[in-house]
Amino acid sequence: MASPKKKLQGLVAATITPMTEHGEINFSVIGRYVDYLVEEQGVKNVFVNGTTGEGLSLSISERCRVAEEWVTEGRNKLDQIVIHVGALSLKESQELAQHAAEIGADGIAVIAPFFLKPWNKDVLINFLKEVAAAAPALPFYYYHIPALTGVKIRAEELLDGIQDKIPSFQGLKFSDTDLLDFGQCVDQNRQQQFAFLFGVDEKIFVSDQQLLSALVMGATGAVGSTYNYLGKKTKQMLEAFERKDFSSALNHQFCIQRFINFVVKLGFGVSQTKAIMTLVSGIPMGPPRLPLQKASREFTDKAEAKLKSLDFLSCTDLKDGNMDACS
């Protein structure tokens, strides 16, 4: 059975794929990105090539190169680098899984194929089993995101006996708002020591917004796009929760929600995440790849003002040219 260096827990940044204005991947800034996460946000786990990283908009060769850069630049700096290897094609997913193992990733994750969909638990597990078998030494995580895949098989049902079929299975990235399903996953698998990572995708909700509820129900960590730039703030909530200071934890949750609620009303997704990350970090994330559209200058201006009003961002946090880079 695969055994990670240590259990994947705490905050996991769903990484952005930086791009040039011409839509090519800007590999040159990934080293700066790693340092920023570790030194400025205190986040040392990453989830690469997922939804936030536009993984399914990249070619197979691009996904491999992005994974390589994160593993190379993150060596001796990051704790765990999990690579999303899900694809519509089983063969492509297996190729990506094998590549992740070869370059020294710490784990792989897979979404359900979403064009020709698995129609029940057994079919889905058979698909996942074949992908996991391509990298049997790597911890394997299922990326449950039914709002985007359209695969409505409940995570609770999927997890029942899953390690008998997939020995390397180590946990779940749960990107759904169904906390009943999430709670049953935790309750029915207490003996397995799985990682239960709460990670509601920003297209349907933001994981920050419900994280405290998920922690109460037994989440061991969280994967999210906002941890790229609100990691330090979210860690304050986690620390308050761990010391059982629930009043402080709730105050931190509400404060984060004020920003999330604001940007969701403006229209928040991958494009806007790239703009905010550029603004806060000073690292040019560039535009998204089509069919996504670049965030508007109006969005960025309003998001900046809100961050400042909540004391999430001071004028000294901004670097010259940030506004031009993300508008």
mmCIF file of C-alpha atoms in Angstrom:
data_model
loop_
_atom_site.group_PDB
_atom_site.id
_atom_site.type_symbol
_atom_site.label_atom_id
_atom_site.label_comp_id
_atom_site.label_asym_id
_atom_site.label_seq_id
_atom_site.Cartn_x
_atom_site.Cartn_y
_atom_site.Cartn_z
ATOM 1 C CA MET A 1 0.000 0.000 0.000
ATOM 2 C CA ALA A 2 1.232 3.470 -0.823
ATOM 3 C CA SER A 3 2.296 5.429 2.212
ATOM 4 C CA PRO A 4 3.030 9.166 1.924
ATOM 5 C CA LYS A 5 5.861 10.773 3.855
ATOM 6 C CA LYS A 6 3.135 12.049 6.124
ATOM 7 C CA LYS A 7 -0.612 12.402 5.916
ATOM 8 C CA LEU A 8 -1.783 15.081 3.527
ATOM 9 C CA GLN A 9 -3.484 17.604 5.794
ATOM 10 C CA GLY A 10 -3.898 21.298 6.451
ATOM 11 C CA LEU A 11 -4.088 23.791 3.615
ATOM 12 C CA VAL A 12 -3.352 22.727 0.054
ATOM 13 C CA ALA A 13 -3.124 25.465 -2.572
ATOM 14 C CA ALA A 14 -4.860 24.619 -5.833
ATOM 15 C CA THR A 15 -2.197 26.072 -8.071
ATOM 16 C CA ILE A 16 -2.749 28.514 -10.901
ATOM 17 C CA THR A 17 -1.023 27.910 -14.235
ATOM 18 C CA PRO A 18 0.755 31.178 -15.106
ATOM 19 C CA MET A 19 0.461 32.179 -18.753
ATOM 20 C CA THR A 20 1.798 34.841 -21.067
ATOM 21 C CA GLU A 21 -0.467 37.311 -22.836
ATOM 22 C CA HIS A 22 -0.310 34.987 -25.863
ATOM 23 C CA GLY A 23 -1.661 32.013 -23.935
ATOM 24 C CA GLU A 24 1.598 30.110 -23.534
ATOM 25 C CA ILE A 25 2.579 28.735 -20.129
ATOM 26 C CA ASN A 26 4.999 30.976 -18.271
ATOM 27 C CA PHE A 27 7.176 28.339 -16.637
ATOM 28 C CA SER A 28 9.768 30.912 -15.574
ATOM 29 C CA VAL A 29 7.721 32.228 -12.622
ATOM 30 C CA ILE A 30 6.896 28.907 -10.948
ATOM 31 C CA GLY A 31 10.013 29.104 -8.768
ATOM 32 C CA ARG A 32 8.905 32.525 -7.475
ATOM 33 C CA TYR A 33 5.419 31.104 -6.983
ATOM 34 C CA VAL A 34 6.734 28.287 -4.764
ATOM 35 C CA ASP A 35 8.721 30.740 -2.641
ATOM 36 C CA TYR A 36 5.723 33.048 -2.306
ATOM 37 C CA LEU A 37 3.432 30.255 -1.063
ATOM 38 C CA VAL A 38 5.964 29.051 1.492
ATOM 39 C CA GLU A 39 7.357 32.377 2.703
ATOM 40 C CA GLU A 40 4.355 34.709 2.450
ATOM 41 C CA GLN A 41 1.351 32.421 2.907
ATOM 42 C CA GLY A 42 2.831 29.569 4.936
ATOM 43 C CA VAL A 43 1.307 27.009 2.563
ATOM 44 C CA LYS A 44 3.519 24.006 1.807
ATOM 45 C CA ASN A 45 1.173 21.590 0.023
ATOM 46 C CA VAL A 46 -0.031 22.030 -3.552
ATOM 47 C CA PHE A 47 -2.564 20.475 -5.912
ATOM 48 C CA VAL A 48 -1.300 20.918 -9.480
ATOM 49 C CA ASN A 49 -3.204 20.868 -12.797
ATOM 50 C CA GLY A 50 -6.649 20.839 -11.231
ATOM 51 C CA THR A 51 -9.594 23.107 -12.015
ATOM 52 C CA THR A 52 -7.852 26.279 -10.827
ATOM 53 C CA GLY A 53 -4.786 25.290 -12.849
ATOM 54 C CA GLU A 54 -6.881 24.869 -16.027
ATOM 55 C CA GLY A 55 -5.502 21.347 -16.225
ATOM 56 C CA LEU A 56 -8.077 20.081 -18.706
ATOM 57 C CA SER A 57 -7.377 23.051 -20.998
ATOM 58 C CA LEU A 58 -3.722 22.038 -21.267
ATOM 59 C CA SER A 59 -2.204 19.491 -23.604
ATOM 60 C CA ILE A 60 -0.735 16.305 -22.153
ATOM 61 C CA SER A 61 2.803 17.543 -22.810
ATOM 62 C CA GLU A 62 1.993 20.863 -21.106
ATOM 63 C CA ARG A 63 0.551 19.097 -18.077
ATOM 64 C CA CYS A 64 3.697 16.996 -17.798
ATOM 65 C CA ARG A 65 5.941 20.038 -18.049
ATOM 66 C CA VAL A 66 3.932 21.968 -15.439
ATOM 67 C CA ALA A 67 4.134 18.988 -13.079
ATOM 68 C CA GLU A 68 7.888 18.740 -13.641
ATOM 69 C CA GLU A 69 8.394 22.413 -12.824
ATOM 70 C CA TRP A 70 6.458 22.177 -9.570
ATOM 71 C CA VAL A 71 8.336 19.064 -8.463
ATOM 72 C CA THR A 72 11.709 20.572 -9.405
ATOM 73 C CA GLU A 73 11.101 23.991 -7.883
ATOM 74 C CA GLY A 74 9.293 22.603 -4.842
ATOM 75 C CA ARG A 75 11.976 20.095 -3.878
ATOM 76 C CA ASN A 76 13.064 20.668 -0.252
ATOM 77 C CA LYS A 77 10.597 23.561 0.020
ATOM 78 C CA LEU A 78 7.136 22.024 -0.275
ATOM 79 C CA ASP A 79 5.857 19.162 1.871
ATOM 80 C CA GLN A 80 3.578 17.460 -0.655
ATOM 81 C CA ILE A 81 2.939 17.951 -4.364
ATOM 82 C CA VAL A 82 -0.175 16.176 -5.601
ATOM 83 C CA ILE A 83 -0.689 16.085 -9.368
ATOM 84 C CA HIS A 84 -4.152 15.894 -10.872
ATOM 85 C CA VAL A 85 -3.974 13.323 -13.686
ATOM 86 C CA GLY A 86 -7.640 12.983 -14.586
ATOM 87 C CA ALA A 87 -8.566 12.948 -18.282
ATOM 88 C CA LEU A 88 -11.353 11.811 -20.566
ATOM 89 C CA SER A 89 -9.052 9.129 -21.954
ATOM 90 C CA LEU A 90 -7.972 6.274 -19.703
ATOM 91 C CA LYS A 91 -4.698 5.984 -21.616
ATOM 92 C CA GLU A 92 -3.896 9.662 -21.158
ATOM 93 C CA SER A 93 -4.715 9.494 -17.477
ATOM 94 C CA GLN A 94 -2.444 6.470 -17.084
ATOM 95 C CA GLU A 95 0.330 8.263 -18.968
ATOM 96 C CA LEU A 96 0.038 11.271 -16.660
ATOM 97 C CA ALA A 97 -0.019 9.043 -13.568
ATOM 98 C CA GLN A 98 3.101 7.190 -14.652
ATOM 99 C CA HIS A 99 4.833 10.475 -15.409
ATOM 100 C CA ALA A 100 3.950 11.835 -11.951
ATOM 101 C CA ALA A 101 5.569 8.791 -10.370
ATOM 102 C CA GLU A 102 8.685 9.119 -12.528
ATOM 103 C CA ILE A 103 9.295 12.754 -11.590
ATOM 104 C CA GLY A 104 8.845 12.194 -7.849
ATOM 105 C CA ALA A 105 5.403 13.622 -7.114
ATOM 106 C CA ASP A 106 3.916 12.834 -3.705
ATOM 107 C CA GLY A 107 0.495 11.732 -4.917
ATOM 108 C CA ILE A 108 -1.995 11.747 -7.777
ATOM 109 C CA ALA A 109 -5.662 12.675 -7.974
ATOM 110 C CA VAL A 110 -8.298 11.824 -10.581
ATOM 111 C CA ILE A 111 -11.729 13.193 -11.452
ATOM 112 C CA ALA A 112 -14.415 11.016 -12.989
ATOM 113 C CA PRO A 113 -14.423 11.079 -16.816
ATOM 114 C CA PHE A 114 -17.236 13.428 -17.749
ATOM 115 C CA PHE A 115 -18.125 12.994 -21.444
ATOM 116 C CA LEU A 116 -18.725 9.265 -21.641
ATOM 117 C CA LYS A 117 -19.615 8.963 -17.971
ATOM 118 C CA PRO A 118 -19.440 5.997 -15.596
ATOM 119 C CA TRP A 119 -23.017 5.172 -14.642
ATOM 120 C CA ASN A 120 -22.462 3.444 -11.318
ATOM 121 C CA LYS A 121 -19.914 2.960 -8.555
ATOM 122 C CA ASP A 122 -18.386 -0.222 -9.960
ATOM 123 C CA VAL A 123 -17.719 1.306 -13.373
ATOM 124 C CA LEU A 124 -16.141 4.395 -11.828
ATOM 125 C CA ILE A 125 -13.952 2.329 -9.507
ATOM 126 C CA ASN A 126 -12.807 0.192 -12.434
ATOM 127 C CA PHE A 127 -11.655 3.352 -14.223
ATOM 128 C CA LEU A 128 -9.913 4.734 -11.137
ATOM 129 C CA LYS A 129 -8.300 1.367 -10.430
ATOM 130 C CA GLU A 130 -6.679 1.273 -13.871
ATOM 131 C CA VAL A 131 -5.265 4.788 -13.419
ATOM 132 C CA ALA A 132 -3.943 4.034 -9.936
ATOM 133 C CA ALA A 133 -2.293 0.852 -11.220
ATOM 134 C CA ALA A 134 -0.131 2.955 -13.545
ATOM 135 C CA ALA A 135 1.548 4.474 -10.467
ATOM 136 C CA PRO A 136 1.011 1.912 -7.687
ATOM 137 C CA ALA A 137 3.596 3.426 -5.341
ATOM 138 C CA LEU A 138 1.906 6.832 -5.264
ATOM 139 C CA PRO A 139 -0.905 7.752 -2.863
ATOM 140 C CA PHE A 140 -4.123 8.012 -4.857
ATOM 141 C CA TYR A 141 -6.889 10.550 -4.211
ATOM 142 C CA TYR A 142 -10.319 10.736 -5.797
ATOM 143 C CA TYR A 143 -11.327 14.240 -6.885
ATOM 144 C CA HIS A 144 -15.093 14.385 -6.309
ATOM 145 C CA ILE A 145 -16.568 17.360 -8.191
ATOM 146 C CA PRO A 146 -20.034 16.395 -9.439
ATOM 147 C CA ALA A 147 -21.159 19.921 -10.356
ATOM 148 C CA LEU A 148 -18.545 20.011 -13.124
ATOM 149 C CA THR A 149 -18.319 16.344 -14.122
ATOM 150 C CA GLY A 150 -22.023 15.577 -13.951
ATOM 151 C CA VAL A 151 -21.122 12.257 -12.279
ATOM 152 C CA LYS A 152 -23.502 12.137 -9.322
ATOM 153 C CA ILE A 153 -22.222 8.961 -7.643
ATOM 154 C CA ARG A 154 -22.066 9.830 -3.952
ATOM 155 C CA ALA A 155 -18.634 9.878 -2.381
ATOM 156 C CA GLU A 156 -19.969 7.905 0.597
ATOM 157 C CA GLU A 157 -20.960 5.089 -1.747
ATOM 158 C CA LEU A 158 -17.684 5.191 -3.656
ATOM 159 C CA LEU A 159 -15.531 4.934 -0.535
ATOM 160 C CA ASP A 160 -17.247 1.789 0.718
ATOM 161 C CA GLY A 161 -14.562 -0.892 0.350
ATOM 162 C CA ILE A 162 -12.465 1.183 -2.051
ATOM 163 C CA GLN A 163 -9.076 0.128 -0.636
ATOM 164 C CA ASP A 164 -9.902 -3.485 -1.457
ATOM 165 C CA LYS A 165 -9.977 -2.447 -5.127
ATOM 166 C CA ILE A 166 -7.411 0.362 -5.034
ATOM 167 C CA PRO A 167 -4.745 -0.390 -2.377
ATOM 168 C CA SER A 168 -3.010 2.951 -2.934
ATOM 169 C CA PHE A 169 -6.176 4.940 -2.145
ATOM 170 C CA GLN A 170 -5.400 7.525 0.536
ATOM 171 C CA GLY A 171 -8.220 10.040 0.500
ATOM 172 C CA LEU A 172 -10.725 12.312 -1.116
ATOM 173 C CA LYS A 173 -10.800 15.847 -2.451
ATOM 174 C CA PHE A 174 -14.441 16.632 -1.793
ATOM 175 C CA SER A 175 -15.614 19.465 -4.045
ATOM 176 C CA ASP A 176 -19.332 19.446 -3.407
ATOM 177 C CA THR A 177 -21.706 21.390 -1.156
ATOM 178 C CA ASP A 178 -23.424 18.210 0.122
ATOM 179 C CA LEU A 179 -22.157 18.182 3.694
ATOM 180 C CA LEU A 180 -24.373 15.191 4.490
ATOM 181 C CA ASP A 181 -22.396 13.138 1.978
ATOM 182 C CA PHE A 182 -19.119 14.543 3.318
ATOM 183 C CA GLY A 183 -20.077 13.778 6.919
ATOM 184 C CA GLN A 184 -20.967 10.202 6.047
ATOM 185 C CA CYS A 185 -17.624 9.758 4.293
ATOM 186 C CA VAL A 186 -15.892 10.715 7.526
ATOM 187 C CA ASP A 187 -18.227 8.824 9.856
ATOM 188 C CA GLN A 188 -18.117 5.536 7.963
ATOM 189 C CA ASN A 189 -14.359 5.499 7.382
ATOM 190 C CA ARG A 190 -12.948 6.419 10.773
ATOM 191 C CA GLN A 191 -10.652 3.390 10.919
ATOM 192 C CA GLN A 192 -9.004 3.919 7.532
ATOM 193 C CA GLN A 193 -7.171 7.153 8.377
ATOM 194 C CA PHE A 194 -8.083 8.644 5.013
ATOM 195 C CA ALA A 195 -7.311 12.264 4.158
ATOM 196 C CA PHE A 196 -10.607 14.137 3.847
ATOM 197 C CA LEU A 197 -9.804 17.324 1.977
ATOM 198 C CA PHE A 198 -12.603 19.828 1.643
ATOM 199 C CA GLY A 199 -12.335 21.671 -1.655
ATOM 200 C CA VAL A 200 -15.461 23.164 -3.128
ATOM 201 C CA ASP A 201 -14.613 24.526 -6.564
ATOM 202 C CA GLU A 202 -14.952 28.273 -6.998
ATOM 203 C CA LYS A 203 -17.335 27.899 -9.942
ATOM 204 C CA ILE A 204 -19.989 26.559 -7.584
ATOM 205 C CA PHE A 205 -18.786 27.825 -4.216
ATOM 206 C CA VAL A 206 -15.522 28.632 -2.480
ATOM 207 C CA SER A 207 -14.023 26.202 0.006
ATOM 208 C CA ASP A 208 -13.107 29.032 2.392
ATOM 209 C CA GLN A 209 -16.771 29.823 2.747
ATOM 210 C CA GLN A 210 -17.707 26.470 4.329
ATOM 211 C CA LEU A 211 -14.363 25.285 5.665
ATOM 212 C CA LEU A 212 -15.134 25.698 9.355
ATOM 213 C CA SER A 213 -18.268 23.562 8.971
ATOM 214 C CA ALA A 214 -16.210 20.895 7.217
ATOM 215 C CA LEU A 215 -13.581 20.960 9.980
ATOM 216 C CA VAL A 216 -16.269 20.353 12.599
ATOM 217 C CA MET A 217 -17.425 17.338 10.547
ATOM 218 C CA GLY A 218 -13.924 15.866 10.405
ATOM 219 C CA ALA A 219 -12.107 17.372 7.436
ATOM 220 C CA THR A 220 -8.368 16.792 7.782
ATOM 221 C CA GLY A 221 -7.489 19.596 5.405
ATOM 222 C CA ALA A 222 -8.672 21.692 2.490
ATOM 223 C CA VAL A 223 -7.757 22.302 -1.132
ATOM 224 C CA GLY A 224 -8.595 25.707 -2.552
ATOM 225 C CA SER A 225 -7.669 28.483 -4.930
ATOM 226 C CA THR A 226 -7.960 31.219 -2.289
ATOM 227 C CA TYR A 227 -5.168 29.663 -0.235
ATOM 228 C CA ASN A 228 -2.807 31.046 -2.862
ATOM 229 C CA TYR A 229 -3.371 34.538 -1.461
ATOM 230 C CA LEU A 230 -5.445 34.062 1.717
ATOM 231 C CA GLY A 231 -3.475 31.120 3.078
ATOM 232 C CA LYS A 232 -2.099 33.040 6.040
ATOM 233 C CA LYS A 233 -5.558 34.314 6.988
ATOM 234 C CA THR A 234 -7.111 30.860 6.656
ATOM 235 C CA LYS A 235 -4.349 29.300 8.767
ATOM 236 C CA GLN A 236 -5.356 31.631 11.594
ATOM 237 C CA MET A 237 -8.800 30.049 11.490
ATOM 238 C CA LEU A 238 -7.315 26.545 11.481
ATOM 239 C CA GLU A 239 -5.077 27.373 14.434
ATOM 240 C CA ALA A 240 -8.000 28.797 16.414
ATOM 241 C CA PHE A 241 -10.033 25.674 15.662
ATOM 242 C CA GLU A 242 -7.187 23.387 16.744
ATOM 243 C CA ARG A 243 -6.876 25.144 20.111
ATOM 244 C CA LYS A 244 -10.673 24.924 20.481
ATOM 245 C CA ASP A 245 -11.118 28.686 20.355
ATOM 246 C CA PHE A 246 -14.280 28.351 18.319
ATOM 247 C CA SER A 247 -15.330 31.978 18.762
ATOM 248 C CA SER A 248 -12.096 33.198 17.163
ATOM 249 C CA ALA A 249 -12.313 30.538 14.450
ATOM 250 C CA LEU A 250 -15.824 31.702 13.593
ATOM 251 C CA ASN A 251 -14.719 35.332 13.500
ATOM 252 C CA HIS A 252 -11.936 34.420 11.064
ATOM 253 C CA GLN A 253 -14.426 32.453 8.965
ATOM 254 C CA PHE A 254 -16.852 35.366 8.816
ATOM 255 C CA CYS A 255 -14.070 37.776 7.874
ATOM 256 C CA ILE A 256 -12.972 35.570 4.989
ATOM 257 C CA GLN A 257 -16.595 35.144 3.943
ATOM 258 C CA ARG A 258 -17.006 38.898 3.626
ATOM 259 C CA PHE A 259 -14.449 38.918 0.837
ATOM 260 C CA ILE A 260 -15.708 35.716 -0.779
ATOM 261 C CA ASN A 261 -19.312 36.912 -0.720
ATOM 262 C CA PHE A 262 -18.242 40.184 -2.316
ATOM 263 C CA VAL A 263 -16.313 38.685 -5.233
ATOM 264 C CA VAL A 264 -18.857 35.922 -5.866
ATOM 265 C CA LYS A 265 -21.449 38.611 -6.492
ATOM 266 C CA LEU A 266 -19.110 40.227 -9.018
ATOM 267 C CA GLY A 267 -18.565 36.920 -10.803
ATOM 268 C CA PHE A 268 -15.711 34.802 -9.461
ATOM 269 C CA GLY A 269 -13.849 31.952 -11.114
ATOM 270 C CA VAL A 270 -10.466 30.925 -12.485
ATOM 271 C CA SER A 271 -9.994 34.156 -14.457
ATOM 272 C CA GLN A 272 -10.645 36.316 -11.417
ATOM 273 C CA THR A 273 -8.436 34.124 -9.227
ATOM 274 C CA LYS A 274 -5.541 34.731 -11.618
ATOM 275 C CA ALA A 275 -6.134 38.479 -11.451
ATOM 276 C CA ILE A 276 -6.270 38.566 -7.650
ATOM 277 C CA MET A 277 -3.163 36.401 -7.315
ATOM 278 C CA THR A 278 -1.261 38.738 -9.626
ATOM 279 C CA LEU A 279 -2.452 41.705 -7.593
ATOM 280 C CA VAL A 280 -1.547 40.263 -4.200
ATOM 281 C CA SER A 281 1.665 38.368 -5.002
ATOM 282 C CA GLY A 282 3.235 40.518 -7.703
ATOM 283 C CA ILE A 283 3.779 37.367 -9.773
ATOM 284 C CA PRO A 284 2.242 37.705 -13.270
ATOM 285 C CA MET A 285 -0.323 34.946 -13.695
ATOM 286 C CA GLY A 286 -1.532 36.263 -17.031
ATOM 287 C CA PRO A 287 -4.901 35.625 -18.641
ATOM 288 C CA PRO A 288 -6.727 32.291 -18.682
ATOM 289 C CA ARG A 289 -6.883 30.104 -21.753
ATOM 290 C CA LEU A 290 -9.970 30.195 -23.955
ATOM 291 C CA PRO A 291 -12.878 29.609 -23.557
ATOM 292 C CA LEU A 292 -12.358 31.528 -20.282
ATOM 293 C CA GLN A 293 -12.166 35.300 -20.573
ATOM 294 C CA LYS A 294 -9.759 37.669 -18.874
ATOM 295 C CA ALA A 295 -10.971 39.331 -15.666
ATOM 296 C CA SER A 296 -12.048 42.931 -16.135
ATOM 297 C CA ARG A 297 -10.197 45.922 -14.737
ATOM 298 C CA GLU A 298 -13.409 46.810 -12.893
ATOM 299 C CA PHE A 299 -13.355 43.455 -11.074
ATOM 300 C CA THR A 300 -9.712 43.839 -10.081
ATOM 301 C CA ASP A 301 -10.195 47.387 -8.803
ATOM 302 C CA LYS A 302 -13.176 46.360 -6.674
ATOM 303 C CA ALA A 303 -11.437 43.241 -5.351
ATOM 304 C CA GLU A 304 -8.384 45.303 -4.398
ATOM 305 C CA ALA A 305 -10.523 47.827 -2.527
ATOM 306 C CA LYS A 306 -12.319 45.057 -0.646
ATOM 307 C CA LEU A 307 -9.073 43.329 0.330
ATOM 308 C CA LYS A 308 -7.765 46.607 1.718
ATOM 309 C CA SER A 309 -10.989 47.366 3.599
ATOM 310 C CA LEU A 310 -10.717 43.982 5.349
ATOM 311 C CA ASP A 311 -7.014 44.542 6.148
ATOM 312 C CA PHE A 312 -6.124 41.580 3.927
ATOM 313 C CA LEU A 313 -3.982 43.834 1.756
ATOM 314 C CA SER A 314 -2.060 47.013 2.439
ATOM 315 C CA CYS A 315 -0.657 49.461 -0.070
ATOM 316 C CA THR A 316 2.837 48.177 0.730
ATOM 317 C CA ASP A 317 1.789 44.674 -0.371
ATOM 318 C CA LEU A 318 1.386 45.871 -3.941
ATOM 319 C CA LYS A 319 4.347 45.893 -6.264
ATOM 320 C CA ASP A 320 4.823 48.273 -9.182
ATOM 321 C CA GLY A 321 2.899 47.209 -12.223
ATOM 322 C CA ASN A 322 0.589 44.769 -10.478
ATOM 323 C CA MET A 323 -2.545 46.547 -11.575
ATOM 324 C CA ASP A 324 -1.437 46.663 -15.185
ATOM 325 C CA ALA A 325 -0.466 43.012 -15.101
ATOM 326 C CA CYS A 326 -3.852 41.789 -13.944
ATOM 327 C CA SER A 327 -6.179 44.170 -15.717
#
